[in-house]
PDB file of C-alpha atoms in Angstrom:
ATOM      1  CA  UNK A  19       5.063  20.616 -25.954  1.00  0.00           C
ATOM      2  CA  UNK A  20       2.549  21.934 -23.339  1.00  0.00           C
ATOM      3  CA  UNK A  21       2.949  20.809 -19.684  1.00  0.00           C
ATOM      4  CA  UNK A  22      -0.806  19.616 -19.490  1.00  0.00           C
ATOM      5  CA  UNK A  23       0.962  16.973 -21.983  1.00  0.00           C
ATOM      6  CA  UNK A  24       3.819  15.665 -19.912  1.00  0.00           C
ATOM      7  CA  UNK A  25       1.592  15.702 -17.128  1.00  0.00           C
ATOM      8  CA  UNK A  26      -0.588  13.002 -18.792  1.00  0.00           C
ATOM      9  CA  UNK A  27       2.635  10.636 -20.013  1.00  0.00           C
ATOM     10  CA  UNK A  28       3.591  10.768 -16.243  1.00  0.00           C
ATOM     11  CA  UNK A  29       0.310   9.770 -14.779  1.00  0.00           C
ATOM     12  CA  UNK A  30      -0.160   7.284 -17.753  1.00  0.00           C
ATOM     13  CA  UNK A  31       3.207   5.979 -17.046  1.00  0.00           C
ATOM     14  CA  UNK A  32       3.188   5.209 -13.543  1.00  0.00           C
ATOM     15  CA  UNK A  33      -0.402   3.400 -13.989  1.00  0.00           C
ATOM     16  CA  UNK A  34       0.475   1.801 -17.340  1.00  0.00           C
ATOM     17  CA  UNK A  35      -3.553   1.934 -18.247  1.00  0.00           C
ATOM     18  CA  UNK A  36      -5.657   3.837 -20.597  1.00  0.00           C
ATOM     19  CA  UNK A  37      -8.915   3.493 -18.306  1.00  0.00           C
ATOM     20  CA  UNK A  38      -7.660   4.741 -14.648  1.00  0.00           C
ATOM     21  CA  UNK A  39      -5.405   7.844 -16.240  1.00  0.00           C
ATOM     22  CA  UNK A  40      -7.912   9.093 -18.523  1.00  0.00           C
ATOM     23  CA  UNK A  41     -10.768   9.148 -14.977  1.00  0.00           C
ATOM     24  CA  UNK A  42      -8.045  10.617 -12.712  1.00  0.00           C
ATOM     25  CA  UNK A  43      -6.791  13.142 -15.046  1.00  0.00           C
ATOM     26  CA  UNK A  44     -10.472  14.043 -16.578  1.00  0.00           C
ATOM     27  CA  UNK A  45      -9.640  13.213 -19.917  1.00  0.00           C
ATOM     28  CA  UNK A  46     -11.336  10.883 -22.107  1.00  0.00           C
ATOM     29  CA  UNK A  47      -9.027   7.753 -23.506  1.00  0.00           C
ATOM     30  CA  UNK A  48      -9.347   9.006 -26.863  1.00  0.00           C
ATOM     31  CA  UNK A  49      -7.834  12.307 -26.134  1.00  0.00           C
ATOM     32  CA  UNK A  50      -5.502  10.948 -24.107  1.00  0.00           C
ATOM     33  CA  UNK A  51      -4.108   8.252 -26.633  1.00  0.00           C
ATOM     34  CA  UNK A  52      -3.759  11.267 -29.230  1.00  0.00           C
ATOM     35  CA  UNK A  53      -2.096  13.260 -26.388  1.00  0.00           C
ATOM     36  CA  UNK A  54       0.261  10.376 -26.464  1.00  0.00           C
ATOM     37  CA  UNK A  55       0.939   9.505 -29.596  1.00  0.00           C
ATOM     38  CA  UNK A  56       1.914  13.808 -30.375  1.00  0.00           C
ATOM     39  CA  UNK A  57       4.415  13.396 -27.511  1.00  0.00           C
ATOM     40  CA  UNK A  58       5.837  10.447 -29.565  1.00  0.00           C
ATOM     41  CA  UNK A  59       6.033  12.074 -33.178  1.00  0.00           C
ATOM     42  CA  UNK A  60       7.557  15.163 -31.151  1.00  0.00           C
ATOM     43  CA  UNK A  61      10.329  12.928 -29.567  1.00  0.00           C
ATOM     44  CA  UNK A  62      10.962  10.882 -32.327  1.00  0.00           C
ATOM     45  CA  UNK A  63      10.214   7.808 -30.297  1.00  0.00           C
ATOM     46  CA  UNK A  64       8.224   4.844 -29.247  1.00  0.00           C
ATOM     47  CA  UNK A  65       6.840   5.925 -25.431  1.00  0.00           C
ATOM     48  CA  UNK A  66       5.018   2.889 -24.767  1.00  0.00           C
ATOM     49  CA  UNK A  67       4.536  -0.325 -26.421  1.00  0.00           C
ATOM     50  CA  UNK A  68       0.658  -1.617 -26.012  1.00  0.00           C
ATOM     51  CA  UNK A  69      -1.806  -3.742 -27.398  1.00  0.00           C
ATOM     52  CA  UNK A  70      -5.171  -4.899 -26.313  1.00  0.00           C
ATOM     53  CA  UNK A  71      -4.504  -6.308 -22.746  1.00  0.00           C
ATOM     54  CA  UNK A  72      -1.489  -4.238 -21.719  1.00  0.00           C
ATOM     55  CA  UNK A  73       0.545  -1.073 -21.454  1.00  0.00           C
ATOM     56  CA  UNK A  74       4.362  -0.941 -21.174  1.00  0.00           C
ATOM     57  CA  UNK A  75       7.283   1.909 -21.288  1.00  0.00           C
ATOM     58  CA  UNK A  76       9.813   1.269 -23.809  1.00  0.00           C
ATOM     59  CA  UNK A  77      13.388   1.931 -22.812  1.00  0.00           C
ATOM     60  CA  UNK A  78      13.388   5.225 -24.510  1.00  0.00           C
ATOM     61  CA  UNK A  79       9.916   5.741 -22.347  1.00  0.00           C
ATOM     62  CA  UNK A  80      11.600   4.654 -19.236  1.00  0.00           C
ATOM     63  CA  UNK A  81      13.807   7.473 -19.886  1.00  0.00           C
ATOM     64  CA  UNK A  82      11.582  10.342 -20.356  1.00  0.00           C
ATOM     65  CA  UNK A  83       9.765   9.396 -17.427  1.00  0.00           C
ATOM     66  CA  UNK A  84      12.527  10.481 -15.399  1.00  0.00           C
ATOM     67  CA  UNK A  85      13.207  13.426 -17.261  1.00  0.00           C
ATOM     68  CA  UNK A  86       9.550  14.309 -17.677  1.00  0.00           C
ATOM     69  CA  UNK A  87       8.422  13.923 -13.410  1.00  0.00           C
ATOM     70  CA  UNK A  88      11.613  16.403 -12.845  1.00  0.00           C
ATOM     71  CA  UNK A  89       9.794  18.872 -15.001  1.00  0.00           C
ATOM     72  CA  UNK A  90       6.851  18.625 -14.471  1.00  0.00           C
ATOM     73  CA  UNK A  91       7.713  18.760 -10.128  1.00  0.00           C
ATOM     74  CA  UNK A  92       9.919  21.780 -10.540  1.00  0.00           C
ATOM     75  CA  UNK A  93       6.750  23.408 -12.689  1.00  0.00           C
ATOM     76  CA  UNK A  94       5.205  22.400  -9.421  1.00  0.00           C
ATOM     77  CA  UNK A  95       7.285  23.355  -6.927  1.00  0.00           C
ATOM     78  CA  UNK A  96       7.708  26.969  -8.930  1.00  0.00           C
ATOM     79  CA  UNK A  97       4.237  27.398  -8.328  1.00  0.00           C
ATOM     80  CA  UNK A  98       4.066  26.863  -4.718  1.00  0.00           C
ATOM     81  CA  UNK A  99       6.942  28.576  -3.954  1.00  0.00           C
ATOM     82  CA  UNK A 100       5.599  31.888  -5.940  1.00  0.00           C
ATOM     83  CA  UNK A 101       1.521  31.526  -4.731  1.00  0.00           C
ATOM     84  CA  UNK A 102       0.215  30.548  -1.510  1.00  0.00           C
ATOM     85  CA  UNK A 103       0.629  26.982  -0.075  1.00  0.00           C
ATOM     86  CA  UNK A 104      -3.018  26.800  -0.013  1.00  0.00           C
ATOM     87  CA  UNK A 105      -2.542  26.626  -4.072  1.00  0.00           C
ATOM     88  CA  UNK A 106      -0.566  23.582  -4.096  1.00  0.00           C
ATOM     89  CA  UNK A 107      -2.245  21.659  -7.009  1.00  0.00           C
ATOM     90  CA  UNK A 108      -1.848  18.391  -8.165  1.00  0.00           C
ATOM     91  CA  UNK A 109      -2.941  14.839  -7.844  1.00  0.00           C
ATOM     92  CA  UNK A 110      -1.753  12.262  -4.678  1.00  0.00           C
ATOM     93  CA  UNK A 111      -2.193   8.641  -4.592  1.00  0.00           C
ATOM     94  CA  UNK A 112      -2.321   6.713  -1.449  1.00  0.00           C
ATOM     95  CA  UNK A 113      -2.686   3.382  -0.813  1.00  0.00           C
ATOM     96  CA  UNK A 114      -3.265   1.300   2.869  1.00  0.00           C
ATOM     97  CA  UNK A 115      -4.730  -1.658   4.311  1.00  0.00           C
ATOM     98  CA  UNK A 116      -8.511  -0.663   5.179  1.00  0.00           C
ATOM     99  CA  UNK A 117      -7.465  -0.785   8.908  1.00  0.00           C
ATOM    100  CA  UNK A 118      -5.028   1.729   8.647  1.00  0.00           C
ATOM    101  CA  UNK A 119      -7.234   3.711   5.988  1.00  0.00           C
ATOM    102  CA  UNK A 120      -9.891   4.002   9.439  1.00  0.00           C
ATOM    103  CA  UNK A 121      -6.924   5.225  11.661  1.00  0.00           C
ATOM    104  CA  UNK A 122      -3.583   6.563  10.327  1.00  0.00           C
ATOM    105  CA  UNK A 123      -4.899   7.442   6.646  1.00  0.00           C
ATOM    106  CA  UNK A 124      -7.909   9.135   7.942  1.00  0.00           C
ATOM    107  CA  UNK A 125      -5.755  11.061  10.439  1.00  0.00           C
ATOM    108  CA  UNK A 126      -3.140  12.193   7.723  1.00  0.00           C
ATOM    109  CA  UNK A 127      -6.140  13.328   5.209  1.00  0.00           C
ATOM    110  CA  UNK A 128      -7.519  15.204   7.579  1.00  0.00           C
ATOM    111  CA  UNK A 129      -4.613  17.301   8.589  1.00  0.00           C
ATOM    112  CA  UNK A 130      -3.425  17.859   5.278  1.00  0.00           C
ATOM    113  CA  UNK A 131      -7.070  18.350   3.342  1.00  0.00           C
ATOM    114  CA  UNK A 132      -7.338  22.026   5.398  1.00  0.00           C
ATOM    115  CA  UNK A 133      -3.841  23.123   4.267  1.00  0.00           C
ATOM    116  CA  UNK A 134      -4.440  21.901   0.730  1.00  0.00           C
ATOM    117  CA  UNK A 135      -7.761  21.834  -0.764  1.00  0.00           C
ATOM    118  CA  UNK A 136      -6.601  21.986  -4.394  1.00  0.00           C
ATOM    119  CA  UNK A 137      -4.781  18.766  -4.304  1.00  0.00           C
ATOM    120  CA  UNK A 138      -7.009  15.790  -5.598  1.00  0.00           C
ATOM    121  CA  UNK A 139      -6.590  12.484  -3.224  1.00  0.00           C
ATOM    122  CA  UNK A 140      -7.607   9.140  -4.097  1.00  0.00           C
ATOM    123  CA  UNK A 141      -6.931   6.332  -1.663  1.00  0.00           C
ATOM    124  CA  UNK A 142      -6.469   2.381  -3.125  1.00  0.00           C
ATOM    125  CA  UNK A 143      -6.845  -0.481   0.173  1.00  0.00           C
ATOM    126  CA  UNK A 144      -5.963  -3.694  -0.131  1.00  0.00           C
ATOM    127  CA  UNK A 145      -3.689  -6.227   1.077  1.00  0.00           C
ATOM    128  CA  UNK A 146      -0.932  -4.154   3.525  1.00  0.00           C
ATOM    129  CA  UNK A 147       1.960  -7.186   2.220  1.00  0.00           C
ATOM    130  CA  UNK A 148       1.442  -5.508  -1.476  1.00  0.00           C
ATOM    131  CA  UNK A 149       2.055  -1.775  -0.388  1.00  0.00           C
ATOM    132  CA  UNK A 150       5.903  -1.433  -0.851  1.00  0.00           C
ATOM    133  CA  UNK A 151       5.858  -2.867  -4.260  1.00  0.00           C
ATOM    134  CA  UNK A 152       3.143  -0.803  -5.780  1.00  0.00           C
ATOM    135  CA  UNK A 153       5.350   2.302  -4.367  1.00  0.00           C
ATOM    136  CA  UNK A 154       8.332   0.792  -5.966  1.00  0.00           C
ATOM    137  CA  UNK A 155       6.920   0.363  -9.266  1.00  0.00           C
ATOM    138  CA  UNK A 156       5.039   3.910  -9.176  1.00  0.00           C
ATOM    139  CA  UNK A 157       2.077   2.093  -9.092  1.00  0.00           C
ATOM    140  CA  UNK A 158       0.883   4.814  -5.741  1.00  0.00           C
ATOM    141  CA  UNK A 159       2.706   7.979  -4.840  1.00  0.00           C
ATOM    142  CA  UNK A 160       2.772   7.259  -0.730  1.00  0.00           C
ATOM    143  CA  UNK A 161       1.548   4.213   1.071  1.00  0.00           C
ATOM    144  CA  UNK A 162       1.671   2.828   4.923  1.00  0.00           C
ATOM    145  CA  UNK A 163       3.129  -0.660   4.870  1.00  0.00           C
ATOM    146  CA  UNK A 164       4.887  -3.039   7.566  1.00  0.00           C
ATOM    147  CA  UNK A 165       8.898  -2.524   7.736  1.00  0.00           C
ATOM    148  CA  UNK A 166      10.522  -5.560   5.963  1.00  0.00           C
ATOM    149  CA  UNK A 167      13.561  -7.052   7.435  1.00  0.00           C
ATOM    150  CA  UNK A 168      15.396  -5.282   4.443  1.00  0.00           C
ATOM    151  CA  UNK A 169      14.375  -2.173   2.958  1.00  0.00           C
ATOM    152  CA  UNK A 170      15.003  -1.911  -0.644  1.00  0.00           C
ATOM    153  CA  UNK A 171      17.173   0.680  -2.023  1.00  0.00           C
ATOM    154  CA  UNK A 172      15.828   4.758  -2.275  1.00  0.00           C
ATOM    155  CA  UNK A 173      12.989   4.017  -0.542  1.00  0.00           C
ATOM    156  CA  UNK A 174      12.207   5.951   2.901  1.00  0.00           C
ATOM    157  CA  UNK A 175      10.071   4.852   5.629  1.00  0.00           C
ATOM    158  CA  UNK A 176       9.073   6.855   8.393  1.00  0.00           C
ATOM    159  CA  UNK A 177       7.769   4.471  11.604  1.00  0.00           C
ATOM    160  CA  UNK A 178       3.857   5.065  12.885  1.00  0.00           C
ATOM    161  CA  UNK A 179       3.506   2.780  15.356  1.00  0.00           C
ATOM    162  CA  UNK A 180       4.699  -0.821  16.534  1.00  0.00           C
ATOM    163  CA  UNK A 181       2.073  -3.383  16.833  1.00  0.00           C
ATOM    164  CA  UNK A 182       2.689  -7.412  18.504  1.00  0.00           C
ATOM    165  CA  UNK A 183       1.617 -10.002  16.293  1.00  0.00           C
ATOM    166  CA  UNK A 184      -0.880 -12.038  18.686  1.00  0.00           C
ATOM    167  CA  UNK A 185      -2.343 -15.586  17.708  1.00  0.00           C
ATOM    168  CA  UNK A 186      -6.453 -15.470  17.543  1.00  0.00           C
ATOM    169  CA  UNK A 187      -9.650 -17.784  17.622  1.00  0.00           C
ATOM    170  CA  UNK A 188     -13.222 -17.161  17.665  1.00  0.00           C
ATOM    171  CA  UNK A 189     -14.816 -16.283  21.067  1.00  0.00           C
ATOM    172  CA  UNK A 190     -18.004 -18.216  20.371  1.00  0.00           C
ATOM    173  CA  UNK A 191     -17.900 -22.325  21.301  1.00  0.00           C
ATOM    174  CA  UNK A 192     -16.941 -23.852  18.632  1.00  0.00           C
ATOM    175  CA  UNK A 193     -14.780 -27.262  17.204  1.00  0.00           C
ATOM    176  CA  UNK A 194     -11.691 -24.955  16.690  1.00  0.00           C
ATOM    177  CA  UNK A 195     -11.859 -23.144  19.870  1.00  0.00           C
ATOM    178  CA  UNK A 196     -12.366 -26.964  21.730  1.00  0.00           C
ATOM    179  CA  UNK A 197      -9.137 -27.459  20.125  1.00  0.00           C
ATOM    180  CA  UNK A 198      -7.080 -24.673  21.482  1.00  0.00           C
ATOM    181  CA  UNK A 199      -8.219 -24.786  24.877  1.00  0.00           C
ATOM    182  CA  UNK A 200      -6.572 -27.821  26.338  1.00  0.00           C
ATOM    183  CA  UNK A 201      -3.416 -27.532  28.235  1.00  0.00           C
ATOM    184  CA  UNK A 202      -1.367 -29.167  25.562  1.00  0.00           C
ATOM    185  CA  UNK A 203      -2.268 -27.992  21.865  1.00  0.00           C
ATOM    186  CA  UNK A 204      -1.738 -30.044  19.199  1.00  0.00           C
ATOM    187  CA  UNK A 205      -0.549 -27.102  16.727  1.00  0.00           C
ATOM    188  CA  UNK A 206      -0.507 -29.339  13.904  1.00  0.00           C
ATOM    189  CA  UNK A 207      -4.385 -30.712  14.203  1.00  0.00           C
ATOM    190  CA  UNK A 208      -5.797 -26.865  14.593  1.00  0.00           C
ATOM    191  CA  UNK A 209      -6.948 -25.434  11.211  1.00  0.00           C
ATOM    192  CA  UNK A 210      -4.781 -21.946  10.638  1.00  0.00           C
ATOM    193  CA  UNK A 211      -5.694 -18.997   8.528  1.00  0.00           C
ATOM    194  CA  UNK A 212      -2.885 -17.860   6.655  1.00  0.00           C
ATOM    195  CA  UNK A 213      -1.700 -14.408   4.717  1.00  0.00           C
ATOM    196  CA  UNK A 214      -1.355 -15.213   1.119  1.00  0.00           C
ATOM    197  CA  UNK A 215       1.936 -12.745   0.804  1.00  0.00           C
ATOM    198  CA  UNK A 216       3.949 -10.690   3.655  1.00  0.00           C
ATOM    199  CA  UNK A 217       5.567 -10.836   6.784  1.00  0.00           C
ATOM    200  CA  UNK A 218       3.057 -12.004   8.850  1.00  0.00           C
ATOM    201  CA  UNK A 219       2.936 -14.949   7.271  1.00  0.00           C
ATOM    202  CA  UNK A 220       6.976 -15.346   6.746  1.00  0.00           C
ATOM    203  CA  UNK A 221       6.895 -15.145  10.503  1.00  0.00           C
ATOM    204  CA  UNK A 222       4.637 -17.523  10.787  1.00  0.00           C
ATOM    205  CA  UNK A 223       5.871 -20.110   9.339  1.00  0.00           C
ATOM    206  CA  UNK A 224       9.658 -19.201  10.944  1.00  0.00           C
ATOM    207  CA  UNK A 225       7.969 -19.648  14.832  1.00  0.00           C
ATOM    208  CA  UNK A 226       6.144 -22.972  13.400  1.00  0.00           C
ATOM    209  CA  UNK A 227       9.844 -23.641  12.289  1.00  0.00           C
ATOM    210  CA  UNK A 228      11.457 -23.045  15.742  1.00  0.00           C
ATOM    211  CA  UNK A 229       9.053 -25.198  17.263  1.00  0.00           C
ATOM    212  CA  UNK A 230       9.088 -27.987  15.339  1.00  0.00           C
ATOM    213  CA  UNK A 231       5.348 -27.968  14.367  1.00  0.00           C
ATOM    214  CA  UNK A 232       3.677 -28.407  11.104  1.00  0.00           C
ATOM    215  CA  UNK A 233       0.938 -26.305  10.987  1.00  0.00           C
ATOM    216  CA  UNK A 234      -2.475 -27.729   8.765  1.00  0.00           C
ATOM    217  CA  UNK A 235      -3.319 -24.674   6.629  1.00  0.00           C
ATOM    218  CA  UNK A 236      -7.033 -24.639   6.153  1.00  0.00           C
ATOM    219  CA  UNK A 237      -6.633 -21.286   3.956  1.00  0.00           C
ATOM    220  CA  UNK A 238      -4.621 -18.632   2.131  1.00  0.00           C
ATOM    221  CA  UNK A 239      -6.212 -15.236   2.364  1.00  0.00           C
ATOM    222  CA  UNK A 240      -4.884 -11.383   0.925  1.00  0.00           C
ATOM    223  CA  UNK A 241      -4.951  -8.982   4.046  1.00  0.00           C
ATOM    224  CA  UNK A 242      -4.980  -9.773   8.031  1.00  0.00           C
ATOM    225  CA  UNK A 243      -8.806  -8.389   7.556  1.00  0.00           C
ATOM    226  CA  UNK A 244     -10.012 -11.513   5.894  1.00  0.00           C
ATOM    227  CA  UNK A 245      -7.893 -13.723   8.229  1.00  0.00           C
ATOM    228  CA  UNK A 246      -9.788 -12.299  11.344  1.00  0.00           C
ATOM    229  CA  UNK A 247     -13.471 -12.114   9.536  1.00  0.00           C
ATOM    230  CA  UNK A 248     -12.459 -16.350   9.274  1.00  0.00           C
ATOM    231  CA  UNK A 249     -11.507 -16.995  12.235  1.00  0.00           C
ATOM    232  CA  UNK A 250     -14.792 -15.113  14.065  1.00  0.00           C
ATOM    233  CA  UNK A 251     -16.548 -17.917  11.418  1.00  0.00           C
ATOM    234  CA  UNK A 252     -15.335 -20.424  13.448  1.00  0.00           C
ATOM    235  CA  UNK A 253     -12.892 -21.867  10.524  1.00  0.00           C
ATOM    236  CA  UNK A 254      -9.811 -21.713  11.887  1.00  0.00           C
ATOM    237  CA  UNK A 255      -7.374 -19.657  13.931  1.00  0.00           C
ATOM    238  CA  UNK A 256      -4.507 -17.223  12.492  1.00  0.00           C
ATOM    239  CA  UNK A 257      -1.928 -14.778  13.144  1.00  0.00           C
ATOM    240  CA  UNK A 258      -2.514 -10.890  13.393  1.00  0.00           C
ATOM    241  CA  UNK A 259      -1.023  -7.972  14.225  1.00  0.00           C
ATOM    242  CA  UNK A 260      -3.068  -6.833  17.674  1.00  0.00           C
ATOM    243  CA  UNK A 261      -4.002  -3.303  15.826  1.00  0.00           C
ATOM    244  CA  UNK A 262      -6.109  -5.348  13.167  1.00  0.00           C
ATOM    245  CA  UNK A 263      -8.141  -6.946  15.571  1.00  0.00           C
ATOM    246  CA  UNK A 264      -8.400  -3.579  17.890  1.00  0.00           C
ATOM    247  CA  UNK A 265      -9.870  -1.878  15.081  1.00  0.00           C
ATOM    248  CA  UNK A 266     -12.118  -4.917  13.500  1.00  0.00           C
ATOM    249  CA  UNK A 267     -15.696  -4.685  13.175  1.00  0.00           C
ATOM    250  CA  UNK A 268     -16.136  -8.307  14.404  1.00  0.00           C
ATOM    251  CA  UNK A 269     -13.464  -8.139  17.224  1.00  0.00           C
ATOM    252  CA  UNK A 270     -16.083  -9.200  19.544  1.00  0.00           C
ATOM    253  CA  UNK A 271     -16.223 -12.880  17.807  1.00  0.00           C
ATOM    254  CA  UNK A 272     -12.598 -12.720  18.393  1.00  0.00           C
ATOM    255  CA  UNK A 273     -10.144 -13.234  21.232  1.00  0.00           C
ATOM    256  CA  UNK A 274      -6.278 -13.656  21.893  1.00  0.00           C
ATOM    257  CA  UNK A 275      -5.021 -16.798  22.859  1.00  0.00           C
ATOM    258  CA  UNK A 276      -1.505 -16.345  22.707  1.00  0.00           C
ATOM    259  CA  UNK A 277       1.057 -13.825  22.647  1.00  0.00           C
ATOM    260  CA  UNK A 278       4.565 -15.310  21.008  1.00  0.00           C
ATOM    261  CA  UNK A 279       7.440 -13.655  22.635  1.00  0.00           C
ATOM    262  CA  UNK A 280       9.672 -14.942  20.217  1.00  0.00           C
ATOM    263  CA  UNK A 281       7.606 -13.454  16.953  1.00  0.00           C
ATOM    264  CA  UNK A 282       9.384  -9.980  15.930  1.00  0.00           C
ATOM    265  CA  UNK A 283       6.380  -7.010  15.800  1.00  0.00           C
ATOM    266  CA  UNK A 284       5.264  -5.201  13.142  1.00  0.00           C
ATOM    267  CA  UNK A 285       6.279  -1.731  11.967  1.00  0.00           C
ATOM    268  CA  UNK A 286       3.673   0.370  11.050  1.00  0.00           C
ATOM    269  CA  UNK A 287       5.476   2.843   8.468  1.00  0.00           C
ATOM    270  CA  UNK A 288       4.657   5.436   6.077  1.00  0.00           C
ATOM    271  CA  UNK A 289       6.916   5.599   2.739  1.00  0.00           C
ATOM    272  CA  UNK A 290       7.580   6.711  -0.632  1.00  0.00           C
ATOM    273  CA  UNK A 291      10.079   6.811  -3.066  1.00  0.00           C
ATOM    274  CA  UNK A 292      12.819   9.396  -1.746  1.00  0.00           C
ATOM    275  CA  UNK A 293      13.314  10.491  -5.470  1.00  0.00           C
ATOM    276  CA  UNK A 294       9.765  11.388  -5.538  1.00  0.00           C
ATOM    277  CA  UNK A 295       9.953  13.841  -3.018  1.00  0.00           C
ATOM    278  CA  UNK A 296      10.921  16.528  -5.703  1.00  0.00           C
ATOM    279  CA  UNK A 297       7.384  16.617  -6.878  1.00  0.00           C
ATOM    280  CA  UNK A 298       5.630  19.385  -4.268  1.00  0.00           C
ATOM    281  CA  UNK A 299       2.388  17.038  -3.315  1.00  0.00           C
ATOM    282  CA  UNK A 300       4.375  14.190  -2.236  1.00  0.00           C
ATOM    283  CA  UNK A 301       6.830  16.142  -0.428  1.00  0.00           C
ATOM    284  CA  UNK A 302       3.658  18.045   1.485  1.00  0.00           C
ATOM    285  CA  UNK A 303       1.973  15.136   2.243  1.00  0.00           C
ATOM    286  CA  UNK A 304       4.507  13.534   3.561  1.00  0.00           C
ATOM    287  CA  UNK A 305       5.977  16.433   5.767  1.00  0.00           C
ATOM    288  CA  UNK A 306       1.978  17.176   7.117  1.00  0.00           C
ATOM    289  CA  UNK A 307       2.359  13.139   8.390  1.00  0.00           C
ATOM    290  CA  UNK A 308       4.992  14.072  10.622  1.00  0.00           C
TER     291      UNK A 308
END
């Protein structure tokens, strides 16, 4: 069995979908379904189990994934360590908020694109609360994410930079911003914004908590970007970290109106899966973020 073949099980199973393996691998999803199905008369086993809707590893799948990423990162690693670093080849997947794609991201492509052109990069942003699980379930290969209180098992996380969590409304006169102004805010009549998933919003609710307020939720949104587009609408107010709103294209419908002491910051990291540092692209990547 070629290596061009265990390279496509890995990328297919750490994506678990036809579509997205076939277009980052350049390989149409007929040749890569018979690519797949050779691997699995050669083995003797079922690889994945799949019907119209969805892809999944079998156990016996789950398996050779393990086996198959060593291979296939000491094939790597051979290589780089026989040719120039400037050879490094693979594919990296990277996934951020689109605030820290504009800053840290951007920074960490652009030192590491000179050193290694060969090495194909393809960035996912979303919702920052959803970045440690899609490194846990191999979903992307290195992604920047807050610290949680707890971080899980073989995972590494190298710290970027701190950032306060700072309460926001909208700069223009509005209903909401009548509301926050008086001397003694009634928490519980001011419409909030809210982060569908993720610390900021566990922390949230914790300092409403502590204070004994009850706050009146006027929406759930994915990703401190959409909180602060709503509250320079006028619709409510919400709770940030400060680098979101330093780095927002409407920051100037947007002010700071309080600054919780008692609300922990937020840790900027980097991570990955320590295991995954065997494969050469990761481990470069990750070393040219330093």
């Amino acid at each position: 069995m070629d290596l061009r073949t265990l390279e496509l099980f890995v990328a297919l199973a750490e994506s678990l979908h036809f579509g997205r393996t076939s277009e980052a691998m350049h390989v149409s999803p007929s040749a890569l379904s018979r690519q797949i199905q050779r691997l699995e008369e050669a083995l003797g086993v079922r690889l994945f189990m799949r019907d119209n809707r969805t892809v999944e590893l079998t156990q016996q799948g789950q398996q050779a994934l393990i086996t198959c990423q060593a291979l296939v990162a000491s094939w790597q690693q051979l290589q780089q360590q026989l040719g120039d670093d400037s050879q490094l080849r693979g594919q990296l997947r990277l996934y951020c908020s689109v605030t820290a794609a504009q800053t840290l991201m951007r920074q960490f492509i652009e030192r590491f694109r000179p050193l290694f052109p060969n090495v194909a990069l393809t960035v996912e942003t979303g919702d920052a609360a959803l970045s440690i699980e899609h490194v846990l379930q191999q979903q992307t290969d290195i992604a920047i994410a807050p610290r949680p209180d707890k971080v899980p098992d073989g995972l590494l996380m190298r710290e970027l930079n701190t950032s306060p969590l700072v309460f926001i409304r909208p700069r223009a006169d509005c209903a909401v911003r009548a509301q926050t102004l008086t001397n003694e805010l009634d928490w519980s009549a001011v419409p909030v914004i809210v982060a569908r998933l993720g610390l900021s919003r566990e922390r949230l609710f914790a300092w409403f908590a502590r204070h004994q307020q009850q706050p009146q939720v006027y929406a759930e949104v994915a990703g401190h970007e959409a909180i602060v587009a709503m509250v320079g609408l006028g619709l409510g107010i919400g709770l940030v970290p400060e680098v979101v709103l330093e780095q927002s294209l409407v920051r100037e419908q947007i002010e700071v109106f309080k600054r919780p002491a008692d609300v922990p910051p937020y840790h900027v990291s980097i991570c990955c899966l320590e295991r995954r540092l065997q494969d050469p692209v990761i481990a470069a990547f990750w070393h040219a973020c330093r």
